[in-house]
Tab-separated table of C-alpha atoms in Angstrom:
chain	number	residue	atom	x	y	z
A	1	MET	CA	15.744	-57.113	-56.197
A	2	SER	CA	12.187	-58.289	-54.883
A	3	LYS	CA	12.874	-56.676	-51.540
A	4	LYS	CA	14.013	-53.692	-53.164
A	5	LEU	CA	10.898	-53.407	-55.293
A	6	VAL	CA	8.659	-53.324	-51.855
A	7	ALA	CA	11.534	-51.098	-50.345
A	8	GLN	CA	10.193	-48.909	-52.945
A	9	GLY	CA	7.035	-48.965	-53.141
A	10	LEU	CA	6.748	-48.059	-49.594
A	11	GLU	CA	8.177	-45.355	-49.570
A	12	GLY	CA	6.130	-44.017	-52.329
A	13	LEU	CA	3.008	-44.701	-50.643
A	14	LYS	CA	4.095	-42.813	-47.411
A	15	ALA	CA	4.987	-39.668	-50.209
A	16	GLU	CA	1.580	-40.184	-51.502
A	17	THR	CA	-0.571	-40.075	-48.187
A	18	ALA	CA	1.307	-37.299	-46.919
A	19	GLN	CA	0.438	-35.547	-49.931
A	20	ARG	CA	-2.995	-36.596	-49.061
A	21	VAL	CA	-2.358	-35.150	-45.494
A	22	SER	CA	-0.910	-32.050	-46.751
A	23	ARG	CA	-4.138	-30.837	-49.147
A	24	ILE	CA	-7.293	-31.202	-46.181
A	25	PRO	CA	-8.039	-28.389	-45.211
A	26	ARG	CA	-7.246	-27.317	-41.465
A	27	ALA	CA	-10.372	-26.303	-39.277
A	28	ALA	CA	-10.076	-22.953	-38.041
A	29	ASP	CA	-10.401	-23.891	-34.807
A	30	ALA	CA	-7.948	-26.610	-34.788
A	31	ASP	CA	-5.265	-25.147	-32.459
A	32	ARG	CA	-8.175	-24.466	-29.645
A	33	ASP	CA	-8.632	-26.075	-27.190
A	34	PRO	CA	-12.357	-25.468	-25.659
A	35	ALA	CA	-11.899	-26.434	-21.902
A	36	LEU	CA	-9.535	-23.238	-21.846
A	37	PRO	CA	-11.083	-20.091	-21.093
A	38	GLN	CA	-10.920	-17.291	-24.624
A	39	GLN	CA	-7.877	-15.482	-23.267
A	40	PHE	CA	-5.761	-18.434	-22.872
A	41	GLN	CA	-6.955	-19.314	-26.339
A	42	PRO	CA	-3.565	-18.667	-29.251
A	43	ALA	CA	-4.303	-15.817	-30.726
A	44	ASP	CA	-6.175	-15.678	-34.492
A	45	THR	CA	-2.911	-13.641	-35.152
A	46	PRO	CA	0.648	-13.211	-34.730
A	47	VAL	CA	1.325	-11.943	-31.447
A	48	VAL	CA	4.106	-8.841	-31.884
A	49	VAL	CA	6.343	-8.622	-29.075
A	50	PRO	CA	7.606	-4.656	-28.248
A	51	ALA	CA	11.095	-4.070	-27.463
A	52	LEU	CA	12.399	-4.486	-24.569
A	53	MET	CA	14.222	-1.422	-24.723
A	54	PRO	CA	13.572	2.100	-25.213
A	55	PRO	CA	14.688	4.213	-28.420
A	56	THR	CA	17.655	6.265	-27.164
A	57	PHE	CA	16.894	10.129	-27.030
A	58	GLU	CA	18.010	11.505	-30.222
A	59	THR	CA	20.547	14.191	-29.600
A	60	ALA	CA	20.573	15.433	-32.520
A	61	ALA	CA	17.081	17.286	-31.702
A	62	LEU	CA	19.406	19.540	-29.691
A	63	ASP	CA	21.258	21.239	-32.817
A	64	GLY	CA	20.949	24.698	-32.984
A	65	MET	CA	19.328	25.043	-29.454
A	66	ASP	CA	21.107	27.377	-26.836
A	67	GLN	CA	22.115	25.999	-23.697
A	68	GLY	CA	19.237	26.859	-21.502
A	69	LYS	CA	16.793	25.328	-24.664
A	70	GLN	CA	18.791	21.720	-25.169
A	71	VAL	CA	18.426	22.053	-20.730
A	72	GLU	CA	13.943	22.298	-20.646
A	73	THR	CA	14.405	20.014	-24.134
A	74	LEU	CA	16.196	17.633	-21.955
A	75	GLU	CA	14.484	17.522	-18.717
A	76	ALA	CA	10.662	17.439	-20.365
A	77	ALA	CA	11.920	14.360	-21.873
A	78	TYR	CA	12.910	13.402	-17.845
A	79	TRP	CA	9.260	13.773	-16.543
A	80	ASP	CA	7.883	12.206	-19.657
A	81	ALA	CA	9.906	9.054	-19.203
A	82	ASP	CA	8.850	9.723	-15.758
A	83	ARG	CA	5.273	9.787	-16.449
A	84	ALA	CA	5.881	6.421	-18.671
A	85	GLU	CA	7.420	4.565	-15.863
A	86	VAL	CA	4.893	5.522	-13.670
A	87	ARG	CA	2.143	4.650	-15.995
A	88	SER	CA	3.500	1.111	-17.403
A	89	PHE	CA	3.656	0.317	-13.549
A	90	GLN	CA	0.162	0.661	-13.296
A	91	LEU	CA	-0.971	-0.152	-16.487
A	92	ALA	CA	1.142	-3.861	-15.868
A	93	LYS	CA	-0.189	-4.158	-11.741
A	94	MET	CA	-3.893	-3.494	-13.060
A	95	GLN	CA	-3.765	-5.979	-15.590
A	96	GLY	CA	-2.276	-8.785	-13.464
A	97	SER	CA	-4.579	-7.382	-10.830
A	98	VAL	CA	-7.644	-8.201	-13.061
A	99	LEU	CA	-6.503	-11.745	-14.342
A	100	LYS	CA	-5.172	-12.785	-11.345
A	101	GLY	CA	-8.127	-11.435	-9.830
A	102	GLU	CA	-10.573	-13.144	-12.130
A	103	LEU	CA	-8.724	-16.545	-11.863
A	104	LEU	CA	-8.900	-16.559	-8.029
A	105	GLN	CA	-12.896	-16.879	-8.887
A	106	LEU	CA	-12.868	-19.263	-11.303
A	107	LEU	CA	-10.813	-21.168	-8.645
A	108	LEU	CA	-13.094	-21.250	-6.088
A	109	ASP	CA	-16.145	-21.211	-8.434
A	110	ARG	CA	-14.916	-25.178	-9.485
A	111	ARG	CA	-13.250	-26.127	-5.973
A	112	ALA	CA	-10.085	-26.032	-6.597
A	113	HIS	CA	-9.041	-25.854	-2.609
A	114	GLU	CA	-11.486	-29.301	-2.471
A	115	HIS	CA	-9.686	-31.009	-5.520
A	116	ARG	CA	-6.824	-30.292	-3.508
A	117	GLY	CA	-7.837	-31.806	-0.205
A	118	LEU	CA	-7.325	-28.544	1.509
A	119	THR	CA	-8.963	-25.024	2.778
A	120	VAL	CA	-8.930	-22.042	1.549
A	121	GLY	CA	-6.478	-20.540	3.502
A	122	ASP	CA	-4.251	-23.663	2.562
A	123	TYR	CA	-4.869	-23.237	-0.535
A	124	ALA	CA	-4.368	-19.703	-1.160
A	125	GLU	CA	-0.848	-20.573	0.588
A	126	THR	CA	0.378	-23.043	-2.070
A	127	LEU	CA	-0.330	-19.894	-4.394
A	128	GLY	CA	2.106	-18.156	-1.949
A	129	VAL	CA	-0.444	-15.778	-0.683
A	130	LYS	CA	-3.076	-15.623	2.400
A	131	ARG	CA	-6.607	-15.785	2.566
A	132	GLN	CA	-7.138	-12.667	2.529
A	133	TYR	CA	-5.577	-11.778	-0.482
A	134	VAL	CA	-7.129	-13.914	-2.252
A	135	TYR	CA	-10.600	-12.241	-1.818
A	136	ASP	CA	-8.663	-8.648	-1.782
A	137	LEU	CA	-7.828	-9.521	-5.246
A	138	ILE	CA	-11.420	-10.964	-6.383
A	139	GLY	CA	-12.667	-7.450	-5.260
A	140	ALA	CA	-9.979	-5.174	-6.788
A	141	ALA	CA	-10.420	-7.479	-10.020
A	142	LYS	CA	-13.951	-6.664	-9.805
A	143	ASP	CA	-13.442	-2.946	-9.664
A	144	ILE	CA	-11.471	-2.495	-12.487
A	145	ARG	CA	-13.933	-4.219	-14.478
A	146	ALA	CA	-16.985	-1.850	-13.362
A	147	LEU	CA	-14.129	0.811	-14.143
A	148	ALA	CA	-13.237	0.323	-17.326
A	149	PRO	CA	-15.190	2.591	-19.945
A	150	LEU	CA	-13.645	5.335	-17.746
A	151	ILE	CA	-10.435	3.296	-17.801
A	152	GLU	CA	-10.718	3.576	-21.935
A	153	GLU	CA	-11.816	6.920	-21.956
A	154	THR	CA	-8.875	8.799	-19.866
A	155	SER	CA	-6.508	5.822	-20.759
A	156	THR	CA	-5.680	6.068	-17.578
A	157	PRO	CA	-4.722	3.019	-16.184
A	158	VAL	CA	-5.665	2.181	-11.884
A	159	VAL	CA	-4.363	0.433	-9.213
A	160	ALA	CA	-6.322	-1.700	-6.331
A	161	SER	CA	-6.527	0.786	-4.258
A	162	GLN	CA	-7.845	3.619	-7.022
A	163	ALA	CA	-10.307	1.621	-8.139
A	164	ALA	CA	-11.792	1.321	-4.519
A	165	VAL	CA	-11.895	4.547	-4.059
A	166	LEU	CA	-13.577	5.156	-7.414
A	167	ALA	CA	-15.675	2.208	-7.891
A	168	PRO	CA	-18.657	3.015	-5.534
A	169	LEU	CA	-18.189	6.560	-6.895
A	170	TYR	CA	-19.078	5.790	-10.740
A	171	LYS	CA	-21.493	3.087	-9.771
A	172	ALA	CA	-23.300	6.592	-8.394
A	173	ASP	CA	-22.601	9.113	-11.223
A	174	PRO	CA	-19.912	7.776	-13.727
A	175	GLU	CA	-19.162	11.754	-14.681
A	176	ALA	CA	-18.434	12.572	-10.830
A	177	ALA	CA	-16.321	9.452	-11.138
A	178	GLY	CA	-14.771	11.328	-14.174
A	179	LEU	CA	-14.119	15.030	-12.382
A	180	VAL	CA	-12.167	12.808	-9.404
A	181	LEU	CA	-10.670	11.115	-11.565
A	182	GLN	CA	-8.975	14.160	-12.972
A	183	ALA	CA	-8.791	16.399	-10.158
A	184	ALA	CA	-6.761	13.737	-8.487
A	185	LYS	CA	-4.205	13.562	-12.096
A	186	ASP	CA	-4.278	17.553	-11.797
A	187	SER	CA	-2.771	17.625	-8.332
A	188	GLY	CA	0.672	15.769	-9.212
A	189	LYS	CA	0.023	12.122	-8.338
A	190	LEU	CA	-2.754	10.002	-8.430
A	191	SER	CA	-3.004	8.079	-5.502
A	192	ALA	CA	-5.626	6.540	-3.776
A	193	ALA	CA	-4.978	9.788	-1.572
A	194	SER	CA	-5.559	12.240	-3.862
A	195	LEU	CA	-8.437	10.172	-5.028
A	196	THR	CA	-10.611	10.465	-1.487
A	197	GLU	CA	-8.930	13.892	-1.047
A	198	ALA	CA	-10.541	15.076	-4.804
A	199	ALA	CA	-13.863	13.429	-4.419
A	200	ARG	CA	-14.364	14.852	-0.529
A	201	ASP	CA	-13.304	18.881	-2.041
A	202	LEU	CA	-16.284	17.878	-4.628
A	203	GLY	CA	-18.430	16.802	-1.771
A	204	LEU	CA	-18.922	13.291	-2.610
A	205	LEU	CA	-17.655	12.135	0.447
A	206	PRO	CA	-17.945	13.149	3.888
A	207	PRO	CA	-14.640	15.527	4.845
A	208	ALA	CA	-12.686	13.310	6.892
A	209	GLU	CA	-13.024	13.131	10.641
A	210	THR	CA	-10.799	15.116	12.816
A	211	PRO	CA	-9.818	13.775	15.746
A	212	PRO	CA	-10.387	16.112	19.117
A	213	LYS	CA	-7.735	17.902	20.584
A	214	PRO	CA	-6.183	16.136	23.846
A	215	THR	CA	-7.305	18.112	26.756
A	216	PRO	CA	-4.051	19.340	28.149
A	217	PRO	CA	-3.998	19.260	32.494
A	218	ALA	CA	-4.718	22.208	33.993
A	219	PRO	CA	-1.584	23.490	35.961
A	220	ALA	CA	-2.333	22.317	39.804
A	221	SER	CA	-3.928	24.461	42.373
A	222	VAL	CA	-2.470	25.875	45.448
A	223	ALA	CA	-4.218	23.495	47.161
A	224	ASP	CA	-3.175	20.667	45.004
A	225	VAL	CA	0.664	21.270	45.633
A	226	ALA	CA	-0.198	21.811	49.971
A	227	GLY	CA	-1.732	18.469	49.829
A	228	ARG	CA	1.408	16.319	48.420
A	229	LEU	CA	3.346	16.669	51.897
A	230	ALA	CA	5.274	13.500	50.666
A	231	PHE	CA	9.498	14.147	51.526
A	232	ALA	CA	9.719	12.734	47.596
A	233	ASP	CA	7.894	15.302	46.113
A	234	ALA	CA	9.075	18.222	48.353
A	235	TYR	CA	12.374	18.944	45.557
A	236	LYS	CA	9.715	19.127	42.817
A	237	VAL	CA	7.496	21.483	44.801
A	238	LEU	CA	9.797	23.817	45.434
A	239	ALA	CA	11.429	23.977	42.060
A	240	PRO	CA	12.051	27.812	41.699
A	241	LYS	CA	10.180	28.040	38.383
A	242	ARG	CA	7.104	26.424	40.033
A	243	ILE	CA	6.935	28.627	43.062
A	244	GLU	CA	7.590	32.159	41.145
A	245	GLN	CA	3.754	31.334	39.739
A	246	LEU	CA	2.682	30.210	42.843
A	247	VAL	CA	3.963	33.744	44.633
A	248	GLN	CA	1.521	35.427	42.070
A	249	GLU	CA	-1.059	33.089	42.448
A	250	ASN	CA	-1.282	33.511	46.455
A	251	PRO	CA	1.641	33.876	48.830
A	252	ALA	CA	0.304	32.905	51.631
A	253	ALA	CA	-0.388	29.312	50.711
A	254	VAL	CA	2.784	29.176	49.318
A	255	LEU	CA	4.107	30.349	53.019
A	256	ASP	CA	2.268	27.644	54.685
A	257	GLN	CA	2.969	25.244	52.408
A	258	ALA	CA	6.580	25.823	52.487
A	259	GLU	CA	6.662	25.680	56.356
A	260	ALA	CA	4.629	22.228	56.177
A	261	ILE	CA	7.834	20.666	53.310
A	262	GLU	CA	9.743	21.921	56.238
A	263	ALA	CA	8.243	20.267	59.291
A	264	GLU	CA	8.190	17.190	57.494
A	265	ILE	CA	12.090	17.720	56.980
A	266	ILE	CA	12.521	18.323	60.100
A	267	LYS	CA	10.941	14.466	61.066
A	268	VAL	CA	12.589	12.682	58.861
A	269	GLN	CA	15.962	14.262	59.847
A	270	ARG	CA	15.315	13.233	63.084
A	271	ARG	CA	14.271	9.414	61.765
A	272	VAL	CA	17.736	9.803	60.066
A	273	ASP	CA	19.894	10.463	62.916
A	274	ALA	CA	18.087	7.759	64.785
A	275	ALA	CA	19.422	5.318	61.877
A	276	LYS	CA	22.477	6.166	61.867
A	277	LYS	CA	22.846	6.201	65.311
A	278	ALA	CA	21.684	2.696	65.757
A	279	ALA	CA	23.715	1.495	63.040
A	280	ARG	CA	26.349	2.711	64.355
A	281	LYS	CA	25.872	1.407	67.494
A	282	ALA	CA	25.725	-2.224	65.984
A	283	ILE	CA	29.125	-1.730	63.832
A	284	GLY	CA	30.974	-1.064	67.274
A	285	PRO	CA	33.469	1.534	68.171
A	286	GLU	CA	35.558	1.266	65.175
A	287	ALA	CA	32.989	3.160	63.010
């Protein structure tokens, strides 16, 4: 009997303790860790996760349209989807670049590589990137952050290569940078190349340097050809097209050239005959 009463008493005590604890108000920052940056703290409001799949196109919108209008409507929807896809990719790429770049800066500031007993390069390898890419990401994050007002104003996400073009322009003249961005968008494709071209068109960047065209080799003169008496070159020198050109320039020089080559051929022929005679003699009567 006494054991039963003791058990009931313990259960009642547990229930009363739990009720008292539940009435103690929780601190507003009870779930926050002061060691973590603000962006990693729990959200104050429930996070709404967007749907992963887009809504299907409502074909009812095509009712009452003729075939031509239906095609135009569907094509317009297609290009809207194409632009949305590009923008979604750029937005995700931009946000990822900023967050990763800023985290890498924090890790370097806190000597994370030394904490792990590594060089910066070796530490970068543990993150799956190269040392230079670490600094590239940090620079990209700074460029994009500097462009935040322009990005928000125009609702245009930019990736690292585009930010590298726009950031110095924006620092010098925010309004001019906005004109460059709009011109690049109007060109039909927003890219680092289109931004650079737009900046050049507006006089904000110097024109591209055009490499000098290579000077074509001057045609060989008759005098040059006359010096090439080697038998190995004779066939090329006597090419019909080449002879026709040289005859128009100086027929007398061509005649001298042909006679010089002929004399060389005679010398070579004599040596050929001598070589054949020596070879037959060495082989014997059977040859």
